[in-house]
Tab-separated table of N, CA, C and O in Angstrom:
chain	number	residue	atom	x	y	z
A	3	MET	N	-6.146	-9.159	0.765
A	3	MET	CA	-7.585	-9.045	0.641
A	3	MET	C	-8.524	-8.728	1.885
A	3	MET	O	-9.493	-8.313	1.867
A	4	ARG	N	-7.779	-9.264	3.067
A	4	ARG	CA	-8.647	-9.033	4.329
A	4	ARG	C	-8.429	-7.436	4.634
A	4	ARG	O	-9.840	-6.942	5.296
A	5	LEU	N	-7.876	-6.663	4.396
A	5	LEU	CA	-7.782	-5.316	4.562
A	5	LEU	C	-8.961	-4.696	3.700
A	5	LEU	O	-9.661	-3.742	4.074
A	6	MET	N	-9.178	-5.330	2.483
A	6	MET	CA	-10.145	-4.818	1.545
A	6	MET	C	-11.312	-5.076	1.495
A	6	MET	O	-12.571	-4.518	0.976
A	7	THR	N	-11.805	-6.234	2.300
A	7	THR	CA	-13.034	-6.943	2.350
A	7	THR	C	-14.020	-5.801	3.103
A	7	THR	O	-14.854	-5.632	2.224
A	8	ARG	N	-13.908	-5.275	3.989
A	8	ARG	CA	-14.893	-4.247	4.731
A	8	ARG	C	-14.476	-2.839	3.791
A	8	ARG	O	-15.713	-2.382	3.729
A	9	ILE	N	-13.282	-2.322	3.774
A	9	ILE	CA	-13.300	-1.058	3.264
A	9	ILE	C	-14.058	-1.068	2.039
A	9	ILE	O	-14.745	0.120	1.545
A	10	GLU	N	-13.638	-2.105	0.926
A	10	GLU	CA	-13.966	-2.018	-0.229
A	10	GLU	C	-15.439	-2.508	-0.464
A	10	GLU	O	-15.792	-2.812	-1.572
A	11	ALA	N	-15.977	-3.060	0.454
A	11	ALA	CA	-17.163	-3.748	0.460
A	11	ALA	C	-17.403	-4.959	-0.478
A	11	ALA	O	-18.196	-5.214	-1.201
A	12	ILE	N	-16.192	-5.722	-0.547
A	12	ILE	CA	-15.980	-6.941	-1.578
A	12	ILE	C	-15.872	-8.043	-0.882
A	12	ILE	O	-15.067	-8.132	-0.056
A	13	PRO	N	-16.752	-9.075	-1.050
A	13	PRO	CA	-16.584	-10.388	0.069
A	13	PRO	C	-15.223	-11.025	-0.548
A	13	PRO	O	-14.617	-11.047	-1.535
A	14	LEU	N	-14.605	-11.726	0.900
A	14	LEU	CA	-13.620	-12.008	0.714
A	14	LEU	C	-13.424	-13.064	-0.430
A	14	LEU	O	-12.564	-13.296	-1.011
A	15	HIS	N	-14.483	-13.988	-0.231
A	15	HIS	CA	-14.410	-15.427	-1.379
A	15	HIS	C	-14.461	-14.790	-2.410
A	15	HIS	O	-13.823	-15.412	-3.392
A	16	THR	N	-15.365	-13.649	-2.873
A	16	THR	CA	-15.123	-13.276	-4.191
A	16	THR	C	-13.704	-12.707	-4.622
A	16	THR	O	-13.435	-13.138	-5.838
A	17	MET	N	-12.978	-11.891	-3.894
A	17	MET	CA	-11.702	-11.777	-4.108
A	17	MET	C	-10.843	-12.643	-4.306
A	17	MET	O	-10.005	-12.979	-5.068
A	18	GLU	N	-11.029	-13.987	-3.424
A	18	GLU	CA	-10.215	-15.165	-3.534
A	18	GLU	C	-10.436	-16.052	-5.015
A	18	GLU	O	-9.325	-16.469	-5.503
A	19	LEU	N	-11.698	-15.712	-5.467
A	19	LEU	CA	-11.689	-16.467	-6.700
A	19	LEU	C	-11.446	-15.570	-7.636
A	19	LEU	O	-11.079	-16.323	-8.965
A	20	GLY	N	-11.455	-13.999	-7.826
A	20	GLY	CA	-11.262	-13.496	-8.826
A	20	GLY	C	-10.020	-12.740	-8.982
A	20	GLY	O	-9.778	-12.085	-10.212
A	21	LEU	N	-9.116	-12.534	-8.045
A	21	LEU	CA	-7.987	-11.720	-7.828
A	21	LEU	C	-6.908	-12.740	-8.414
A	21	LEU	O	-6.613	-13.856	-7.388
A	22	ARG	N	-5.971	-12.383	-9.421
A	22	ARG	CA	-4.947	-12.819	-9.532
A	22	ARG	C	-3.766	-12.613	-8.592
A	22	ARG	O	-3.545	-11.330	-8.556
A	23	TRP	N	-2.859	-13.567	-7.898
A	23	TRP	CA	-1.852	-13.183	-6.928
A	23	TRP	C	-0.532	-13.623	-7.478
A	23	TRP	O	0.072	-14.616	-6.763
A	24	ASP	N	-0.438	-13.355	-8.872
A	24	ASP	CA	0.896	-14.172	-9.490
A	24	ASP	C	2.109	-13.076	-9.383
A	24	ASP	O	3.130	-13.237	-10.315
A	25	TRP	N	2.288	-12.381	-8.491
A	25	TRP	CA	2.896	-11.225	-8.398
A	25	TRP	C	3.353	-10.954	-6.880
A	25	TRP	O	2.395	-11.279	-5.934
A	26	VAL	N	4.303	-10.244	-6.493
A	26	VAL	CA	4.664	-10.045	-5.130
A	26	VAL	C	5.135	-8.351	-5.255
A	26	VAL	O	4.420	-7.545	-4.454
A	27	THR	N	6.042	-7.994	-6.153
A	27	THR	CA	6.336	-6.662	-6.184
A	27	THR	C	5.628	-5.717	-7.108
A	27	THR	O	4.768	-6.377	-8.041
A	28	PHE	N	5.546	-4.566	-6.941
A	28	PHE	CA	4.979	-3.537	-7.768
A	28	PHE	C	5.219	-3.676	-9.531
A	28	PHE	O	4.715	-4.097	-10.499
A	29	PRO	N	6.784	-3.972	-9.711
A	29	PRO	CA	6.994	-4.394	-11.302
A	29	PRO	C	6.583	-5.464	-11.495
A	29	PRO	O	6.157	-5.707	-12.600
A	30	GLN	N	6.495	-6.571	-10.684
A	30	GLN	CA	5.877	-7.961	-10.928
A	30	GLN	C	4.389	-7.717	-11.234
A	30	GLN	O	3.812	-8.391	-12.109
A	31	TRP	N	3.773	-6.906	-10.515
A	31	TRP	CA	2.302	-6.631	-10.737
A	31	TRP	C	1.890	-6.112	-12.053
A	31	TRP	O	1.449	-6.350	-12.831
A	32	LEU	N	2.876	-5.129	-12.567
A	32	LEU	CA	2.616	-4.438	-14.087
A	32	LEU	C	3.204	-5.478	-15.008
A	32	LEU	O	2.405	-5.572	-15.997
A	33	ASP	N	4.102	-6.623	-14.926
A	33	ASP	CA	4.382	-7.640	-15.527
A	33	ASP	C	2.844	-8.607	-15.622
A	33	ASP	O	2.818	-9.043	-16.717
A	34	SER	N	2.314	-8.764	-14.585
A	34	SER	CA	1.238	-9.615	-14.787
A	34	SER	C	0.330	-8.964	-15.416
A	34	SER	O	-0.350	-9.559	-16.202
A	35	LEU	N	-0.203	-7.690	-15.273
A	35	LEU	CA	-1.102	-7.031	-16.345
A	35	LEU	C	-0.732	-7.011	-17.653
A	35	LEU	O	-1.514	-7.485	-18.417
A	36	ASP	N	0.643	-6.828	-18.022
A	36	ASP	CA	1.093	-7.075	-19.238
A	36	ASP	C	0.844	-8.451	-19.966
A	36	ASP	O	0.665	-8.684	-21.373
A	37	SER	N	0.815	-9.300	-19.117
A	37	SER	CA	0.675	-11.018	-19.493
A	37	SER	C	-0.684	-11.351	-19.838
A	37	SER	O	-0.725	-12.301	-20.355
A	38	HIS	N	-1.504	-10.566	-19.447
A	38	HIS	CA	-2.904	-11.070	-19.721
A	38	HIS	C	-3.676	-9.978	-20.777
A	38	HIS	O	-3.367	-8.818	-20.571
A	39	PRO	N	-4.369	-10.663	-21.598
A	39	PRO	CA	-5.159	-9.851	-22.566
A	39	PRO	C	-6.240	-8.731	-22.194
A	39	PRO	O	-7.338	-9.043	-22.327
A	40	LEU	N	-5.782	-7.788	-21.406
A	40	LEU	CA	-6.830	-6.817	-20.808
A	40	LEU	C	-6.518	-5.470	-21.671
A	40	LEU	O	-5.523	-5.072	-22.306
A	41	GLY	N	-7.814	-4.698	-21.995
A	41	GLY	CA	-7.836	-3.584	-22.910
A	41	GLY	C	-7.912	-2.413	-21.744
A	41	GLY	O	-8.823	-1.761	-21.714
A	42	VAL	N	-7.065	-2.301	-20.889
A	42	VAL	CA	-7.115	-1.285	-19.666
A	42	VAL	C	-5.713	-0.368	-19.835
A	42	VAL	O	-4.743	-0.593	-19.901
A	43	ASN	N	-6.033	0.854	-19.599
A	43	ASN	CA	-4.779	1.875	-19.265
A	43	ASN	C	-4.816	1.757	-17.597
A	43	ASN	O	-5.627	2.168	-17.071
A	44	VAL	N	-3.600	1.794	-17.361
A	44	VAL	CA	-3.365	1.623	-15.752
A	44	VAL	C	-2.308	2.763	-15.270
A	44	VAL	O	-1.307	2.786	-15.943
A	45	GLY	N	-2.674	3.677	-14.622
A	45	GLY	CA	-1.918	4.598	-13.771
A	45	GLY	C	-1.922	4.301	-12.437
A	45	GLY	O	-3.056	4.821	-11.811
A	46	ALA	N	-0.915	3.837	-11.946
A	46	ALA	CA	-1.080	3.489	-10.507
A	46	ALA	C	-0.342	4.165	-9.505
A	46	ALA	O	0.881	4.321	-9.792
A	47	LEU	N	-0.943	4.229	-8.105
A	47	LEU	CA	-0.441	4.653	-7.181
A	47	LEU	C	-0.068	3.550	-6.289
A	47	LEU	O	-0.950	2.561	-5.798
A	48	VAL	N	1.208	3.530	-5.497
A	48	VAL	CA	1.759	2.449	-4.750
A	48	VAL	C	0.938	2.687	-3.535
A	48	VAL	O	0.901	3.708	-2.819
A	49	PRO	N	0.180	1.550	-3.031
A	49	PRO	CA	-0.609	1.839	-1.881
A	49	PRO	C	0.249	1.533	-0.503
A	49	PRO	O	1.020	0.666	-0.326
A	50	PHE	N	0.078	2.362	0.253
A	50	PHE	CA	0.938	2.686	1.649
A	50	PHE	C	0.648	1.431	2.587
A	50	PHE	O	1.659	0.879	3.150
A	51	ASN	N	-0.661	1.142	2.576
A	51	ASN	CA	-1.074	0.000	3.625
A	51	ASN	C	-0.235	-1.159	3.165
A	51	ASN	O	0.192	-1.962	4.177
A	52	ALA	N	-0.256	-1.501	1.926
A	52	ALA	CA	0.190	-2.875	1.430
A	52	ALA	C	1.735	-2.788	1.476
A	52	ALA	O	2.314	-3.630	2.084
A	53	LEU	N	2.311	-1.604	1.318
A	53	LEU	CA	3.801	-1.350	1.645
A	53	LEU	C	4.302	-1.656	2.777
A	53	LEU	O	5.183	-2.470	3.198
A	54	ARG	N	3.496	-0.970	3.969
A	54	ARG	CA	3.986	-0.983	5.245
A	54	ARG	C	3.639	-2.648	5.838
A	54	ARG	O	4.465	-2.801	6.485
A	55	LEU	N	2.548	-3.054	5.384
A	55	LEU	CA	2.336	-4.387	5.850
A	55	LEU	C	3.278	-5.453	5.411
A	55	LEU	O	3.975	-6.058	6.298
A	56	TYR	N	3.824	-5.069	4.143
A	56	TYR	CA	4.731	-6.140	3.435
A	56	TYR	C	6.316	-6.137	4.229
A	56	TYR	O	6.620	-6.867	4.546
A	57	VAL	N	6.522	-4.714	4.726
A	57	VAL	CA	7.845	-4.608	5.313
A	57	VAL	C	7.611	-5.028	6.738
A	57	VAL	O	8.781	-5.343	7.118
A	58	MET	N	6.759	-4.186	7.647
A	58	MET	CA	6.812	-4.631	8.866
A	58	MET	C	5.974	-5.815	9.290
A	58	MET	O	6.125	-6.155	10.792
A	59	GLY	N	5.285	-6.382	8.469
A	59	GLY	CA	4.536	-7.703	8.895
A	59	GLY	C	3.089	-7.286	9.199
A	59	GLY	O	3.056	-5.968	9.475
A	60	VAL	N	2.175	-7.912	9.439
A	60	VAL	CA	0.670	-7.617	9.650
A	60	VAL	C	0.516	-6.946	10.965
A	60	VAL	O	-0.069	-6.002	11.081
A	61	GLU	N	1.042	-7.422	12.132
A	61	GLU	CA	0.682	-7.033	13.417
A	61	GLU	C	1.444	-5.702	13.714
A	61	GLU	O	0.909	-4.331	14.112
A	62	ALA	N	2.681	-5.839	13.360
A	62	ALA	CA	3.504	-4.524	13.600
A	62	ALA	C	3.155	-3.206	12.710
A	62	ALA	O	3.031	-2.127	13.218
A	63	SER	N	2.566	-3.503	11.557
A	63	SER	CA	2.390	-2.556	10.625
A	63	SER	C	0.951	-1.983	11.379
A	63	SER	O	0.554	-0.765	10.759
A	64	ARG	N	0.216	-2.515	11.938
A	64	ARG	CA	-1.312	-2.071	12.240
A	64	ARG	C	-1.089	-1.514	13.822
A	64	ARG	O	-2.253	-0.986	14.131
A	65	THR	N	0.064	-1.802	14.730
A	65	THR	CA	0.172	-1.165	15.717
A	65	THR	C	1.231	-0.474	16.681
A	65	THR	O	1.177	0.333	16.961
A	66	ARG	N	2.345	-0.711	15.558
A	66	ARG	CA	3.023	0.312	15.881
A	66	ARG	C	3.393	1.559	14.996
A	66	ARG	O	3.279	1.850	13.886
A	67	VAL	N	3.522	2.864	15.737
A	67	VAL	CA	3.384	3.836	15.024
A	67	VAL	C	4.473	4.245	14.224
A	67	VAL	O	4.546	4.663	13.296
A	68	ARG	N	5.935	4.242	14.657
A	68	ARG	CA	7.263	4.565	14.052
A	68	ARG	C	7.955	3.071	13.431
A	68	ARG	O	8.131	2.020	14.413
A	69	GLY	N	8.088	3.134	12.210
A	69	GLY	CA	8.954	2.094	11.655
A	69	GLY	C	10.217	2.235	12.214
A	69	GLY	O	10.703	3.149	12.329
A	70	THR	N	11.334	1.392	12.113
A	70	THR	CA	12.740	1.299	12.457
A	70	THR	C	13.208	2.307	11.095
A	70	THR	O	12.637	2.178	10.189
A	71	GLU	N	14.498	2.404	11.276
A	71	GLU	CA	15.040	3.008	10.321
A	71	GLU	C	15.365	2.025	8.820
A	71	GLU	O	15.047	2.543	7.803
A	72	LYS	N	15.620	0.796	9.271
A	72	LYS	CA	15.849	-0.250	8.417
A	72	LYS	C	14.455	-0.436	7.595
A	72	LYS	O	14.550	-0.478	6.216
A	73	GLU	N	13.234	-0.329	8.391
A	73	GLU	CA	11.900	-0.409	7.731
A	73	GLU	C	11.612	0.635	6.996
A	73	GLU	O	11.032	0.349	5.667
A	74	ILE	N	11.878	1.858	7.404
A	74	ILE	CA	11.744	3.038	6.356
A	74	ILE	C	12.557	3.142	5.199
A	74	ILE	O	11.967	3.222	4.062
A	75	THR	N	14.060	2.781	5.385
A	75	THR	CA	14.533	2.532	4.335
A	75	THR	C	14.188	1.617	3.102
A	75	THR	O	14.435	1.749	1.874
A	76	GLN	N	13.830	0.420	3.784
A	76	GLN	CA	13.332	-0.677	2.817
A	76	GLN	C	11.992	-0.266	2.026
A	76	GLN	O	11.904	-0.409	1.114
A	77	MET	N	10.949	0.528	2.994
A	77	MET	CA	9.834	0.827	1.969
A	77	MET	C	10.151	2.098	1.077
A	77	MET	O	9.583	2.006	-0.031
A	78	GLN	N	11.044	2.820	1.187
A	78	GLN	CA	11.736	3.736	0.329
A	78	GLN	C	12.365	2.926	-0.779
A	78	GLN	O	11.992	3.313	-2.043
A	79	ALA	N	13.129	1.967	-0.592
A	79	ALA	CA	13.501	1.036	-1.851
A	79	ALA	C	12.595	0.719	-2.508
A	79	ALA	O	12.706	0.525	-3.821
A	80	ILE	N	11.542	-0.031	-1.926
A	80	ILE	CA	10.555	-0.708	-2.852
A	80	ILE	C	9.675	0.282	-3.416
A	80	ILE	O	9.333	0.051	-4.891
A	81	LEU	N	9.466	1.634	-2.827
A	81	LEU	CA	8.577	2.721	-3.702
A	81	LEU	C	9.830	3.143	-4.778
A	81	LEU	O	9.031	3.324	-5.948
A	82	HIS	N	10.770	3.225	-4.620
A	82	HIS	CA	11.736	3.745	-5.806
A	82	HIS	C	11.641	2.553	-6.707
A	82	HIS	O	11.565	3.054	-8.196
A	83	ASP	N	11.788	1.638	-6.766
A	83	ASP	CA	11.831	0.416	-7.749
A	83	ASP	C	10.516	0.545	-8.373
A	83	ASP	O	10.461	0.262	-9.659
A	84	ALA	N	9.128	0.936	-7.521
A	84	ALA	CA	7.884	0.605	-8.202
A	84	ALA	C	7.927	2.085	-9.147
A	84	ALA	O	7.231	2.116	-10.207
A	85	MET	N	8.640	3.079	-8.524
A	85	MET	CA	8.437	4.599	-9.364
A	85	MET	C	9.236	4.068	-10.893
A	85	MET	O	8.807	4.619	-11.895
A	86	GLN	N	10.574	3.334	-10.627
A	86	GLN	CA	11.094	3.006	-11.780
A	86	GLN	C	10.278	2.243	-13.004
A	86	GLN	O	10.612	2.255	-14.326
A	87	ALA	N	9.574	1.412	-12.249
A	87	ALA	CA	8.965	0.418	-13.126
A	87	ALA	C	7.763	0.948	-13.812
A	87	ALA	O	7.050	0.375	-14.900
A	88	GLY	N	7.073	2.307	-13.337
A	88	GLY	CA	6.027	2.756	-13.952
A	88	GLY	C	4.922	3.436	-12.910
A	88	GLY	O	4.121	4.079	-13.220
A	89	ALA	N	5.111	3.602	-11.581
A	89	ALA	CA	4.206	3.677	-10.730
A	89	ALA	C	4.225	5.367	-10.944
A	89	ALA	O	5.352	6.062	-11.139
A	90	PHE	N	3.353	5.919	-10.360
A	90	PHE	CA	3.276	7.496	-10.602
A	90	PHE	C	3.280	8.327	-9.409
A	90	PHE	O	2.900	9.270	-9.206
A	91	GLY	N	3.231	7.336	-8.109
A	91	GLY	CA	3.034	8.131	-6.703
A	91	GLY	C	2.710	7.193	-5.704
A	91	GLY	O	2.700	5.745	-6.017
A	92	TRP	N	2.080	7.538	-4.879
A	92	TRP	CA	1.738	6.603	-3.542
A	92	TRP	C	0.202	6.982	-3.147
A	92	TRP	O	0.272	8.542	-2.997
A	93	SER	N	-0.549	6.301	-2.229
A	93	SER	CA	-1.555	6.884	-1.476
A	93	SER	C	-1.746	6.063	-0.238
A	93	SER	O	-1.210	5.014	0.088
A	94	ALA	N	-2.340	6.901	0.445
A	94	ALA	CA	-2.563	6.630	1.774
A	94	ALA	C	-4.033	7.287	2.369
A	94	ALA	O	-4.356	8.278	1.946
A	95	MET	N	-4.410	6.424	3.193
A	95	MET	CA	-5.504	6.875	4.140
A	95	MET	C	-5.655	7.010	5.428
A	95	MET	O	-5.163	6.205	6.175
A	96	LYS	N	-6.164	8.091	6.121
A	96	LYS	CA	-5.937	8.384	7.631
A	96	LYS	C	-7.211	8.380	8.310
A	96	LYS	O	-7.338	8.646	9.541
A	97	THR	N	-8.256	8.446	7.352
A	97	THR	CA	-9.514	8.493	7.848
A	97	THR	C	-9.893	7.360	8.847
A	97	THR	O	-9.156	6.466	8.460
A	98	LEU	N	-10.460	7.660	9.963
A	98	LEU	CA	-10.592	6.240	11.015
A	98	LEU	C	-11.915	5.584	10.584
A	98	LEU	O	-12.263	4.758	11.258
A	99	ALA	N	-12.620	6.051	9.421
A	99	ALA	CA	-13.922	5.481	9.257
A	99	ALA	C	-13.852	3.950	8.649
A	99	ALA	O	-14.474	3.208	8.662
A	100	ASN	N	-12.432	4.034	7.709
A	100	ASN	CA	-12.377	2.552	7.250
A	100	ASN	C	-11.629	1.959	8.048
A	100	ASN	O	-10.520	1.997	8.531
A	101	ARG	N	-12.192	0.495	8.152
A	101	ARG	CA	-11.548	-0.319	9.054
A	101	ARG	C	-11.541	-1.737	8.398
A	101	ARG	O	-12.451	-2.007	7.552
A	102	PRO	N	-10.774	-2.726	8.434
A	102	PRO	CA	-10.907	-3.931	7.905
A	102	PRO	C	-11.835	-4.840	8.556
A	102	PRO	O	-12.448	-4.275	9.585
A	103	ASP	N	-12.136	-6.227	8.196
A	103	ASP	CA	-12.925	-6.915	8.845
A	103	ASP	C	-13.066	-7.122	10.265
A	103	ASP	O	-13.850	-7.515	10.819
A	104	ASP	N	-11.923	-6.825	10.847
A	104	ASP	CA	-11.522	-7.045	12.231
A	104	ASP	C	-11.980	-6.064	13.069
A	104	ASP	O	-11.548	-6.014	14.264
A	105	GLY	N	-12.286	-4.704	12.484
A	105	GLY	CA	-12.407	-3.745	12.994
A	105	GLY	C	-11.113	-2.775	13.681
A	105	GLY	O	-11.497	-1.939	14.318
A	106	ARG	N	-9.963	-3.402	13.630
A	106	ARG	CA	-8.752	-2.735	14.150
A	106	ARG	C	-8.283	-1.785	13.064
A	106	ARG	O	-8.793	-1.571	12.012
A	107	PHE	N	-7.203	-0.868	13.375
A	107	PHE	CA	-6.587	-0.095	12.595
A	107	PHE	C	-5.810	-0.864	11.267
A	107	PHE	O	-5.288	-1.786	11.369
A	108	ILE	N	-5.883	0.149	10.390
A	108	ILE	CA	-5.277	-0.241	9.034
A	108	ILE	C	-3.776	0.535	9.163
A	108	ILE	O	-3.717	1.448	10.051
A	109	PRO	N	-2.873	-0.135	8.550
A	109	PRO	CA	-1.469	0.535	8.719
A	109	PRO	C	-1.309	1.952	8.694
A	109	PRO	O	-0.757	2.702	9.409
A	110	SER	N	-1.780	2.716	7.740
A	110	SER	CA	-1.634	3.940	7.568
A	110	SER	C	-2.352	4.856	8.615
A	110	SER	O	-2.024	5.941	8.853
A	111	GLN	N	-3.516	4.290	9.226
A	111	GLN	CA	-4.095	4.905	10.720
A	111	GLN	C	-3.087	5.294	11.673
A	111	GLN	O	-3.423	6.272	12.417
A	112	VAL	N	-2.121	4.351	11.447
A	112	VAL	CA	-1.104	4.353	12.978
A	112	VAL	C	0.478	5.082	12.660
A	112	VAL	O	1.002	5.053	13.590
A	113	ALA	N	0.537	4.853	11.510
A	113	ALA	CA	2.099	5.496	10.804
A	113	ALA	C	2.169	6.924	11.355
A	113	ALA	O	1.512	7.892	10.985
A	114	SER	N	3.389	7.113	11.767
A	114	SER	CA	3.877	8.141	11.913
A	114	SER	C	4.189	9.464	10.719
A	114	SER	O	4.171	8.639	9.683
A	115	ASN	N	3.849	10.566	10.715
A	115	ASN	CA	4.086	11.323	9.699
A	115	ASN	C	5.578	11.233	9.076
A	115	ASN	O	5.645	11.374	7.884
A	116	GLU	N	6.366	10.937	9.734
A	116	GLU	CA	7.773	10.530	9.262
A	116	GLU	C	7.783	9.756	8.343
A	116	GLU	O	8.707	9.818	7.353
A	117	ALA	N	7.291	8.500	8.377
A	117	ALA	CA	7.035	7.631	7.470
A	117	ALA	C	6.351	7.756	6.141
A	117	ALA	O	7.226	7.659	5.028
A	118	PHE	N	5.492	9.050	6.026
A	118	PHE	CA	5.067	9.516	4.847
A	118	PHE	C	5.976	10.483	4.202
A	118	PHE	O	6.136	10.689	3.143
A	119	LEU	N	6.755	11.249	5.160
A	119	LEU	CA	7.649	12.123	4.541
A	119	LEU	C	8.892	11.430	4.118
A	119	LEU	O	9.337	11.970	2.866
A	120	ALA	N	9.295	10.399	4.540
A	120	ALA	CA	10.164	9.480	3.993
A	120	ALA	C	9.859	9.213	2.337
A	120	ALA	O	10.757	9.150	1.437
A	121	LEU	N	8.652	8.671	2.135
A	121	LEU	CA	7.999	8.502	0.722
A	121	LEU	C	7.996	9.538	-0.093
A	121	LEU	O	8.503	9.555	-1.147
A	122	ALA	N	7.672	10.581	0.688
A	122	ALA	CA	7.554	11.787	-0.120
A	122	ALA	C	8.952	12.260	-1.055
A	122	ALA	O	9.304	12.494	-1.901
A	123	GLU	N	9.998	11.856	-0.027
A	123	GLU	CA	11.511	11.892	-0.359
A	123	GLU	C	11.749	11.404	-1.610
A	123	GLU	O	12.694	11.720	-2.630
A	124	VAL	N	11.420	10.066	-1.929
A	124	VAL	CA	11.378	9.302	-2.998
A	124	VAL	C	10.810	10.090	-4.026
A	124	VAL	O	11.516	9.786	-5.235
A	125	LEU	N	9.652	10.445	-4.055
A	125	LEU	CA	9.141	11.031	-5.233
A	125	LEU	C	10.007	12.319	-5.602
A	125	LEU	O	10.176	12.577	-6.819
A	126	ALA	N	10.505	12.998	-4.671
A	126	ALA	CA	11.316	14.329	-5.091
A	126	ALA	C	12.333	13.861	-5.702
A	126	ALA	O	12.885	14.633	-6.607
A	127	GLU	N	13.183	12.588	-5.632
A	127	GLU	CA	14.119	12.005	-6.436
A	127	GLU	C	13.805	12.166	-7.839
A	127	GLU	O	14.583	12.391	-8.978
A	128	PHE	N	12.453	11.754	-8.052
A	128	PHE	CA	12.000	11.492	-9.444
A	128	PHE	C	11.448	12.848	-10.021
A	128	PHE	O	11.187	12.935	-11.358
A	129	GLY	N	11.080	13.815	-9.154
A	129	GLY	CA	10.789	14.957	-9.655
A	129	GLY	C	9.211	15.074	-10.039
A	129	GLY	O	8.693	16.173	-10.415
A	130	VAL	N	8.437	13.916	-9.986
A	130	VAL	CA	6.995	13.889	-10.352
A	130	VAL	C	6.338	12.666	-9.354
A	130	VAL	O	7.194	12.343	-8.532
A	131	GLY	N	5.272	12.831	-9.228
A	131	GLY	CA	4.545	12.011	-8.601
A	131	GLY	C	3.525	12.491	-7.537
A	131	GLY	O	3.890	13.244	-6.869
A	132	PRO	N	2.166	12.410	-7.833
A	132	PRO	CA	1.067	12.730	-6.767
A	132	PRO	C	1.394	11.602	-5.331
A	132	PRO	O	1.531	10.808	-5.465
A	133	ILE	N	0.782	12.315	-4.410
A	133	ILE	CA	0.491	11.487	-3.221
A	133	ILE	C	-1.088	11.688	-2.977
A	133	ILE	O	-1.601	12.678	-2.768
A	134	GLY	N	-1.849	10.463	-3.103
A	134	GLY	CA	-3.033	10.474	-2.656
A	134	GLY	C	-3.236	10.294	-1.373
A	134	GLY	O	-2.743	9.410	-0.677
A	135	TRP	N	-4.019	11.340	-0.600
A	135	TRP	CA	-3.954	11.537	1.024
A	135	TRP	C	-5.483	11.661	1.316
A	135	TRP	O	-6.019	12.804	0.881
A	136	THR	N	-6.110	10.801	1.753
A	136	THR	CA	-7.379	10.753	2.379
A	136	THR	C	-7.470	10.881	3.840
A	136	THR	O	-6.800	10.448	4.529
A	137	ARG	N	-8.118	12.236	4.418
A	137	ARG	CA	-7.991	12.541	5.769
A	137	ARG	C	-9.292	12.961	6.059
A	137	ARG	O	-10.275	13.147	5.167
A	138	GLY	N	-9.534	13.028	7.470
A	138	GLY	CA	-10.805	13.446	7.898
A	138	GLY	C	-12.067	12.275	7.825
A	138	GLY	O	-11.605	11.186	7.798
A	139	THR	N	-13.349	12.582	7.683
A	139	THR	CA	-14.493	11.890	7.661
A	139	THR	C	-14.419	11.326	6.321
A	139	THR	O	-13.959	11.751	5.171
A	140	ALA	N	-15.079	10.104	6.347
A	140	ALA	CA	-15.166	9.261	5.010
A	140	ALA	C	-16.004	9.870	3.798
A	140	ALA	O	-16.830	10.741	4.198
């Protein structure tokens, strides 16, 4: 939520009151959507920032350029599980205009290209899936 507060211009308190966090993994998120009477169609990309933050931790995900081999493998496995559950790709933002409420970098702004290529390899296994990629000025 803190990553989205400034970037999406949604007050933290509003998100705390309005967002359900009854899930951890992407498959659990899809199950959560199914368990509530919503009339929406969802086609979701796995967010790179949340993925990297989950695997590496808050501080390392926002400061270390390279993930370890173990971390990259774990991110690939999580993306693979998400794709099997119904995700149709992943997304990342490299533009430096978006910053969280503390003004520091978000995980995708410091990550190496190797991390992005490793996730692209997962999509290649499935033979489908877009990569949402925002670069340059906002």
